[in-house]
One Martini backbone bead per residue (centre of mass of N, CA, C, O) as a GRO file, in nm:
protein
  323
    1MET     BB    1  -7.545 -20.204 -20.748
    2THR     BB    2  -7.604 -20.181 -21.105
    3GLU     BB    3  -7.774 -20.067 -21.293
    4PRO     BB    4  -8.025 -20.165 -21.482
    5ARG     BB    5  -8.197 -20.265 -21.689
    6ARG     BB    6  -8.401 -20.200 -21.926
    7LEU     BB    7  -8.750 -20.275 -22.059
    8ARG     BB    8  -8.931 -20.187 -22.346
    9GLY     BB    9  -9.329 -20.215 -22.453
   10HIS     BB   10  -9.482 -20.095 -22.296
   11LYS     BB   11  -9.806 -19.854 -22.180
   12ALA     BB   12  -9.770 -19.961 -21.879
   13THR     BB   13  -9.802 -20.185 -21.627
   14ALA     BB   14  -9.572 -20.421 -21.511
   15THR     BB   15  -9.757 -20.734 -21.373
   16CYS     BB   16  -9.486 -20.988 -21.502
   17CYS     BB   17  -9.326 -21.295 -21.550
   18ILE     BB   18  -9.114 -21.500 -21.773
   19ALA     BB   19  -8.871 -21.768 -21.804
   20SER     BB   20  -8.677 -21.976 -21.978
   21ARG     BB   21  -8.608 -22.305 -21.991
   22ASP     BB   22  -8.475 -22.344 -22.312
   23ARG     BB   23  -8.411 -22.059 -22.347
   24SER     BB   24  -8.159 -21.821 -22.303
   25GLY     BB   25  -8.296 -21.501 -22.265
   26VAL     BB   26  -8.580 -21.553 -22.237
   27VAL     BB   27  -8.902 -21.327 -22.212
   28ALA     BB   28  -9.178 -21.229 -22.035
   29THR     BB   29  -9.415 -20.996 -22.032
   30ALA     BB   30  -9.703 -20.815 -21.901
   31GLY     BB   31  -9.993 -20.601 -21.884
   32GLU     BB   32 -10.232 -20.336 -21.866
   33ASP     BB   33 -10.226 -20.358 -22.215
   34GLY     BB   34 -10.228 -20.670 -22.271
   35CYS     BB   35  -9.975 -20.738 -22.341
   36ILE     BB   36  -9.701 -20.890 -22.489
   37CYS     BB   37  -9.367 -20.966 -22.430
   38LEU     BB   38  -9.044 -21.003 -22.622
   39PHE     BB   39  -8.718 -21.173 -22.521
   40ASP     BB   40  -8.401 -21.062 -22.576
   41LEU     BB   41  -8.074 -21.058 -22.378
   42ARG     BB   42  -7.952 -21.038 -22.592
   43CYS     BB   43  -8.056 -20.782 -22.731
   44LYS     BB   44  -8.236 -20.453 -22.706
   45ASP     BB   45  -8.524 -20.524 -22.812
   46ALA     BB   46  -8.829 -20.582 -22.828
   47GLN     BB   47  -8.917 -20.878 -23.072
   48HIS     BB   48  -9.253 -20.877 -22.940
   49ILE     BB   49  -9.551 -20.767 -22.983
   50ALA     BB   50  -9.882 -20.821 -22.804
   51GLU     BB   51 -10.240 -20.790 -22.836
   52VAL     BB   52 -10.448 -20.970 -22.654
   53ALA     BB   53 -10.634 -20.752 -22.475
   54GLN     BB   54 -10.869 -20.552 -22.268
   55GLU     BB   55 -10.705 -20.615 -22.065
   56PRO     BB   56 -10.542 -20.716 -21.783
   57ILE     BB   57 -10.244 -20.877 -21.743
   58SER     BB   58 -10.161 -21.095 -21.459
   59SER     BB   59 -10.080 -21.372 -21.617
   60LEU     BB   60  -9.874 -21.683 -21.678
   61SER     BB   61  -9.725 -21.925 -21.900
   62PHE     BB   62  -9.533 -22.167 -21.964
   63ASN     BB   63  -9.511 -22.456 -22.137
   64PRO     BB   64  -9.407 -22.750 -22.127
   65GLY     BB   65  -9.215 -22.890 -22.332
   66ASN     BB   66  -9.394 -22.674 -22.473
   67GLU     BB   67  -9.296 -22.307 -22.560
   68ASP     BB   68  -9.471 -22.203 -22.813
   69ILE     BB   69  -9.687 -22.224 -22.539
   70MET     BB   70  -9.858 -22.000 -22.404
   71LEU     BB   71 -10.033 -21.898 -22.089
   72VAL     BB   72 -10.314 -21.661 -22.092
   73ARG     BB   73 -10.477 -21.424 -21.889
   74GLY     BB   74 -10.685 -21.372 -22.185
   75THR     BB   75 -10.608 -21.554 -22.418
   76PRO     BB   76 -10.761 -21.556 -22.807
   77PHE     BB   77 -10.650 -21.873 -22.904
   78LYS     BB   78 -10.729 -22.055 -22.659
   79SER     BB   79 -11.009 -22.079 -22.489
   80TYR     BB   80 -11.124 -22.066 -22.097
   81THR     BB   81 -11.465 -22.086 -21.925
   82TYR     BB   82 -11.494 -22.196 -21.598
   83ASN     BB   83 -11.414 -21.888 -21.424
   84LYS     BB   84 -11.695 -21.618 -21.330
   85GLU     BB   85 -11.414 -21.513 -21.216
   86GLU     BB   86 -11.136 -21.333 -21.153
   87ILE     BB   87 -10.822 -21.411 -21.282
   88ASN     BB   88 -10.520 -21.475 -21.071
   89GLN     BB   89 -10.376 -21.767 -21.153
   90ILE     BB   90 -10.186 -21.948 -21.298
   91SER     BB   91 -10.085 -22.269 -21.419
   92CYS     BB   92  -9.841 -22.524 -21.515
   93ASN     BB   93  -9.708 -22.862 -21.490
   94SER     BB   94  -9.493 -23.063 -21.587
   95LYS     BB   95  -9.691 -23.246 -21.830
   96ALA     BB   96  -9.873 -23.070 -22.000
   97ALA     BB   97 -10.184 -23.118 -21.896
   98PHE     BB   98 -10.244 -22.899 -21.619
   99LEU     BB   99 -10.474 -22.663 -21.532
  100ALA     BB  100 -10.447 -22.340 -21.241
  101SER     BB  101 -10.691 -22.155 -21.174
  102THR     BB  102 -10.755 -21.864 -20.923
  103ASP     BB  103 -11.012 -21.667 -20.799
  104ASP     BB  104 -11.210 -21.440 -20.622
  105GLY     BB  105 -11.424 -21.665 -20.519
  106GLY     BB  106 -11.190 -21.886 -20.477
  107ASP     BB  107 -11.177 -22.058 -20.709
  108VAL     BB  108 -11.019 -22.388 -20.885
  109LYS     BB  109 -10.933 -22.477 -21.193
  110ILE     BB  110 -10.915 -22.790 -21.390
  111ILE     BB  111 -10.732 -22.850 -21.676
  112ASP     BB  112 -10.761 -22.999 -21.965
  113ILE     BB  113 -10.558 -22.963 -22.237
  114ARG     BB  114 -10.543 -23.209 -22.401
  115GLN     BB  115 -10.923 -23.208 -22.391
  116HIS     BB  116 -11.077 -22.967 -22.338
  117CYS     BB  117 -11.131 -22.947 -22.024
  118LEU     BB  118 -11.332 -22.965 -21.750
  119TYR     BB  119 -11.150 -23.168 -21.422
  120LYS     BB  120 -11.209 -22.950 -21.199
  121THR     BB  121 -11.332 -22.836 -20.891
  122LEU     BB  122 -11.175 -22.553 -20.612
  123ARG     BB  123 -11.303 -22.604 -20.270
  124ALA     BB  124 -11.390 -22.486 -19.966
  125GLY     BB  125 -11.104 -22.347 -19.881
  126HIS     BB  126 -11.206 -22.086 -20.014
  127SER     BB  127 -11.362 -21.764 -19.868
  128SER     BB  128 -11.193 -21.591 -20.085
  129ILE     BB  129 -10.907 -21.493 -20.259
  130CYS     BB  130 -10.769 -21.642 -20.455
  131SER     BB  131 -10.404 -21.590 -20.585
  132SER     BB  132 -10.251 -21.829 -20.558
  133VAL     BB  133 -10.098 -22.155 -20.796
  134GLN     BB  134  -9.939 -22.450 -20.735
  135PHE     BB  135  -9.757 -22.755 -20.878
  136ILE     BB  136  -9.642 -23.070 -20.724
  137PRO     BB  137  -9.399 -23.254 -20.857
  138TRP     BB  138  -9.345 -23.421 -20.596
  139ARG     BB  139  -9.699 -23.440 -20.640
  140SER     BB  140  -9.939 -23.591 -20.903
  141TRP     BB  141 -10.213 -23.425 -20.759
  142GLU     BB  142 -10.095 -23.215 -20.652
  143VAL     BB  143 -10.171 -22.889 -20.538
  144ILE     BB  144 -10.125 -22.544 -20.414
  145THR     BB  145 -10.280 -22.241 -20.217
  146GLY     BB  146 -10.386 -21.917 -20.210
  147GLY     BB  147 -10.522 -21.626 -19.962
  148LEU     BB  148 -10.712 -21.333 -19.832
  149ASP     BB  149 -10.743 -21.613 -19.595
  150SER     BB  150 -10.469 -21.701 -19.531
  151LYS     BB  151 -10.450 -21.963 -19.653
  152LEU     BB  152 -10.327 -22.279 -19.691
  153VAL     BB  153 -10.394 -22.550 -19.993
  154MET     BB  154 -10.387 -22.911 -20.009
  155TRP     BB  155 -10.455 -23.053 -20.255
  156ASP     BB  156 -10.663 -23.328 -20.463
  157PHE     BB  157 -10.719 -23.284 -20.771
  158SER     BB  158 -10.869 -23.622 -20.832
  159LYS     BB  159 -11.065 -23.529 -20.548
  160GLY     BB  160 -11.140 -23.251 -20.490
  161ARG     BB  161 -10.980 -23.218 -20.200
  162PRO     BB  162 -10.814 -23.141 -19.930
  163VAL     BB  163 -10.526 -23.223 -19.713
  164LYS     BB  164 -10.461 -22.931 -19.610
  165ILE     BB  165 -10.508 -22.650 -19.391
  166VAL     BB  166 -10.330 -22.312 -19.357
  167ASP     BB  167 -10.363 -22.064 -19.079
  168PHE     BB  168 -10.209 -21.781 -19.048
  169GLY     BB  169 -10.438 -21.604 -18.861
  170LEU     BB  170 -10.365 -21.724 -18.618
  171PRO     BB  171 -10.190 -21.802 -18.336
  172ASP     BB  172  -9.861 -21.751 -18.313
  173THR     BB  173  -9.666 -21.924 -18.039
  174LYS     BB  174  -9.362 -21.878 -18.202
  175ASN     BB  175  -9.411 -21.604 -18.326
  176SER     BB  176  -9.299 -21.254 -18.179
  177SER     BB  177  -9.484 -21.107 -18.452
  178SER     BB  178  -9.798 -21.219 -18.448
  179GLY     BB  179  -9.919 -20.960 -18.344
  180ALA     BB  180  -9.923 -20.763 -18.632
  181GLN     BB  181 -10.169 -20.938 -18.769
  182CYS     BB  182 -10.351 -20.657 -18.648
  183LEU     BB  183 -10.277 -20.485 -18.880
  184ASN     BB  184 -10.140 -20.693 -19.084
  185PRO     BB  185 -10.250 -20.949 -19.247
  186ALA     BB  186 -10.190 -21.303 -19.368
  187PHE     BB  187 -10.199 -21.254 -19.663
  188VAL     BB  188 -10.177 -21.460 -19.973
  189HIS     BB  189  -9.968 -21.366 -20.250
  190ALA     BB  190  -9.790 -21.609 -20.295
  191ILE     BB  191  -9.574 -21.846 -20.466
  192ALA     BB  192  -9.377 -22.145 -20.401
  193VAL     BB  193  -9.172 -22.418 -20.598
  194PRO     BB  194  -8.933 -22.645 -20.655
  195ASP     BB  195  -8.814 -22.810 -20.886
  196VAL     BB  196  -8.641 -23.131 -20.886
  197ASP     BB  197  -8.402 -23.061 -20.923
  198MET     BB  198  -8.364 -22.841 -20.673
  199LEU     BB  199  -8.400 -23.059 -20.388
  200ASP     BB  200  -8.116 -23.053 -20.302
  201LYS     BB  201  -8.110 -22.718 -20.249
  202SER     BB  202  -8.448 -22.704 -20.071
  203ASP     BB  203  -8.652 -22.902 -20.086
  204LYS     BB  204  -8.999 -22.944 -19.952
  205ILE     BB  205  -9.097 -22.669 -20.014
  206CYS     BB  206  -9.307 -22.365 -19.934
  207VAL     BB  207  -9.308 -21.994 -20.073
  208VAL     BB  208  -9.413 -21.716 -19.853
  209ALA     BB  209  -9.642 -21.471 -19.929
  210ARG     BB  210  -9.684 -21.226 -19.675
  211GLY     BB  211  -9.874 -20.955 -19.528
  212ASP     BB  212  -9.658 -20.938 -19.264
  213ALA     BB  213  -9.518 -20.980 -18.999
  214ALA     BB  214  -9.328 -21.212 -19.180
  215GLY     BB  215  -9.318 -21.289 -19.473
  216THR     BB  216  -9.147 -21.465 -19.524
  217GLY     BB  217  -9.222 -21.847 -19.562
  218ILE     BB  218  -9.125 -22.152 -19.506
  219LEU     BB  219  -9.260 -22.501 -19.582
  220ASP     BB  220  -9.281 -22.763 -19.573
  221GLU     BB  221  -9.404 -23.045 -19.690
  222ASN     BB  222  -9.616 -23.074 -19.421
  223ALA     BB  223  -9.707 -22.777 -19.361
  224ARG     BB  224  -9.473 -22.736 -19.164
  225LYS     BB  225  -9.340 -22.465 -18.976
  226ARG     BB  226  -8.972 -22.347 -19.010
  227LEU     BB  227  -8.981 -22.022 -19.108
  228HIS     BB  228  -8.911 -21.677 -19.085
  229LEU     BB  229  -8.841 -21.354 -19.281
  230ASP     BB  230  -8.806 -21.146 -19.107
  231TYR     BB  231  -8.674 -20.850 -18.991
  232SER     BB  232  -8.494 -20.954 -18.844
  233VAL     BB  233  -8.347 -21.097 -19.105
  234GLY     BB  234  -8.410 -20.840 -19.343
  235GLY     BB  235  -8.677 -20.822 -19.437
  236HIS     BB  236  -8.938 -20.655 -19.484
  237ALA     BB  237  -9.158 -20.435 -19.393
  238ALA     BB  238  -9.409 -20.508 -19.673
  239ALA     BB  239  -9.540 -20.651 -19.754
  240VAL     BB  240  -9.495 -20.992 -19.989
  241SER     BB  241  -9.550 -21.064 -20.344
  242CYS     BB  242  -9.296 -21.240 -20.453
  243VAL     BB  243  -9.165 -21.538 -20.519
  244ALA     BB  244  -8.906 -21.756 -20.580
  245PHE     BB  245  -8.617 -21.942 -20.780
  246SER     BB  246  -8.345 -21.965 -20.823
  247LEU     BB  247  -8.201 -22.044 -21.127
  248PHE     BB  248  -7.929 -21.987 -21.123
  249GLY     BB  249  -7.654 -22.151 -21.051
  250GLU     BB  250  -7.793 -22.289 -20.828
  251LYS     BB  251  -8.068 -22.463 -20.784
  252GLY     BB  252  -8.241 -22.334 -20.497
  253LYS     BB  253  -8.084 -22.177 -20.314
  254LEU     BB  254  -8.228 -21.924 -20.344
  255ILE     BB  255  -8.486 -21.667 -20.234
  256ILE     BB  256  -8.658 -21.476 -20.346
  257SER     BB  257  -8.849 -21.132 -20.366
  258GLY     BB  258  -9.096 -20.899 -20.278
  259GLY     BB  259  -9.223 -20.565 -20.149
  260ASN     BB  260  -9.351 -20.260 -20.087
  261ASP     BB  261  -9.064 -20.148 -19.963
  262LYS     BB  262  -8.880 -20.160 -20.280
  263SER     BB  263  -8.756 -20.433 -20.307
  264VAL     BB  264  -8.543 -20.676 -20.285
  265LYS     BB  265  -8.450 -21.056 -20.203
  266VAL     BB  266  -8.199 -21.233 -20.094
  267TRP     BB  267  -8.185 -21.608 -20.005
  268ASP     BB  268  -8.036 -21.798 -19.797
  269CYS     BB  269  -8.117 -22.110 -19.666
  270SER     BB  270  -7.850 -22.279 -19.551
  271LYS     BB  271  -7.773 -22.061 -19.349
  272TYR     BB  272  -7.984 -22.195 -19.192
  273ASP     BB  273  -8.010 -22.347 -18.885
  274GLY     BB  274  -8.347 -22.495 -18.854
  275ALA     BB  275  -8.552 -22.273 -18.698
  276VAL     BB  276  -8.849 -22.238 -18.680
  277GLN     BB  277  -8.814 -21.976 -18.514
  278THR     BB  278  -8.687 -21.643 -18.523
  279GLY     BB  279  -8.436 -21.579 -18.572
  280GLY     BB  280  -8.047 -21.588 -18.521
  281ASN     BB  281  -7.946 -21.588 -18.836
  282SER     BB  282  -7.820 -21.306 -19.056
  283ASP     BB  283  -7.688 -21.479 -19.313
  284VAL     BB  284  -7.962 -21.535 -19.517
  285LEU     BB  285  -7.901 -21.245 -19.592
  286ARG     BB  286  -7.726 -21.148 -19.920
  287LEU     BB  287  -7.942 -20.928 -20.084
  288ASN     BB  288  -8.042 -20.583 -20.106
  289ILE     BB  289  -8.293 -20.414 -20.329
  290ASN     BB  290  -8.338 -20.106 -20.358
  291LEU     BB  291  -8.584 -19.861 -20.487
  292SER     BB  292  -8.857 -19.648 -20.646
  293LYS     BB  293  -9.090 -19.914 -20.627
  294LYS     BB  294  -9.282 -20.144 -20.642
  295VAL     BB  295  -9.381 -20.467 -20.623
  296ASN     BB  296  -9.520 -20.703 -20.849
  297TRP     BB  297  -9.261 -20.872 -21.011
  298LEU     BB  298  -9.012 -21.186 -21.027
  299CYS     BB  299  -8.751 -21.353 -21.203
  300THR     BB  300  -8.548 -21.569 -21.355
  301THR     BB  301  -8.286 -21.743 -21.494
  302PRO     BB  302  -7.991 -21.884 -21.600
  303THR     BB  303  -7.778 -21.697 -21.617
  304ASP     BB  304  -7.525 -21.511 -21.503
  305SER     BB  305  -7.663 -21.289 -21.582
  306GLU     BB  306  -7.890 -21.142 -21.623
  307ASN     BB  307  -8.104 -21.285 -21.386
  308LEU     BB  308  -8.323 -21.121 -21.332
  309VAL     BB  309  -8.663 -20.973 -21.299
  310VAL     BB  310  -8.861 -20.669 -21.258
  311CYS     BB  311  -9.184 -20.607 -21.156
  312ASP     BB  312  -9.321 -20.298 -21.152
  313THR     BB  313  -9.522 -19.980 -21.126
  314THR     BB  314  -9.425 -19.986 -21.423
  315LYS     BB  315  -9.310 -20.030 -21.773
  316VAL     BB  316  -9.063 -20.109 -21.658
  317VAL     BB  317  -8.852 -20.303 -21.725
  318LYS     BB  318  -8.593 -20.472 -21.445
  319VAL     BB  319  -8.236 -20.549 -21.432
  320TYR     BB  320  -8.011 -20.838 -21.279
  321SER     BB  321  -7.737 -20.917 -21.156
  322ILE     BB  322  -7.647 -21.218 -20.972
  323SER     BB  323  -7.388 -21.367 -20.781
   0.00000   0.00000   0.00000
């Protein structure tokens, strides 16, 4: 792995990043300095730096279908103040009709961004901090959330109630590494679901970044556990902080995870034999990238090079080329 390209613009730690689907090579990053930096990877320097908040920005998202609009946790241009606690992640559905935001109180707010009003509040799914949220592209009225109560919750947000709850804190008799959960709780730090145009490569799955020894977990669309990408197949040695599907090459074929063990791992789950239990096929790990700092967030771009963007615990964003 060659030395990464370095993107400079933040005055404090870079917390998150997103890549444009419509404009090749365009990447936006946010940081603890309350700034958003917009980069065009064809150019040397940041194209635009905007101070949009007086506090750290934990999440941002392009508006699908109109990437001239960016949704930012903390943005002043159009403000929604429905969450009572600190917001951890925001996500927009594929039709740009609804915005979901999760908070420290465990609530999930579904906001109608066309009518500019609160649509639903999702409660009683999480008993602790709700850390992550994603809409399910192939199910128009469903959203999936993860929390620091070790739960993954699938919701019907039109009715405002859970459809299915998976508790990773419960012992998994099929997983030999479950005994390590007493030392490292199975907190859900991040989740990723594939876009509709990725389903022929990835299938209808949810990838879960966990804090315990099971590392990165993959579930099918009915929330049944499919496999664990743990240490036995070259997985992370500490909590996994973020996960993403590849936008480059064959979309959705690869899964990329970043962790507190200062590493990024690229997984090819088409190499896995499909067994639910841990172990069996080491070919699933395609690439390991060792870093000097813990990973805060990562994203991929739909280009042949400079296609992996990593925010670690420094103010400099790194860009790698995965072939």
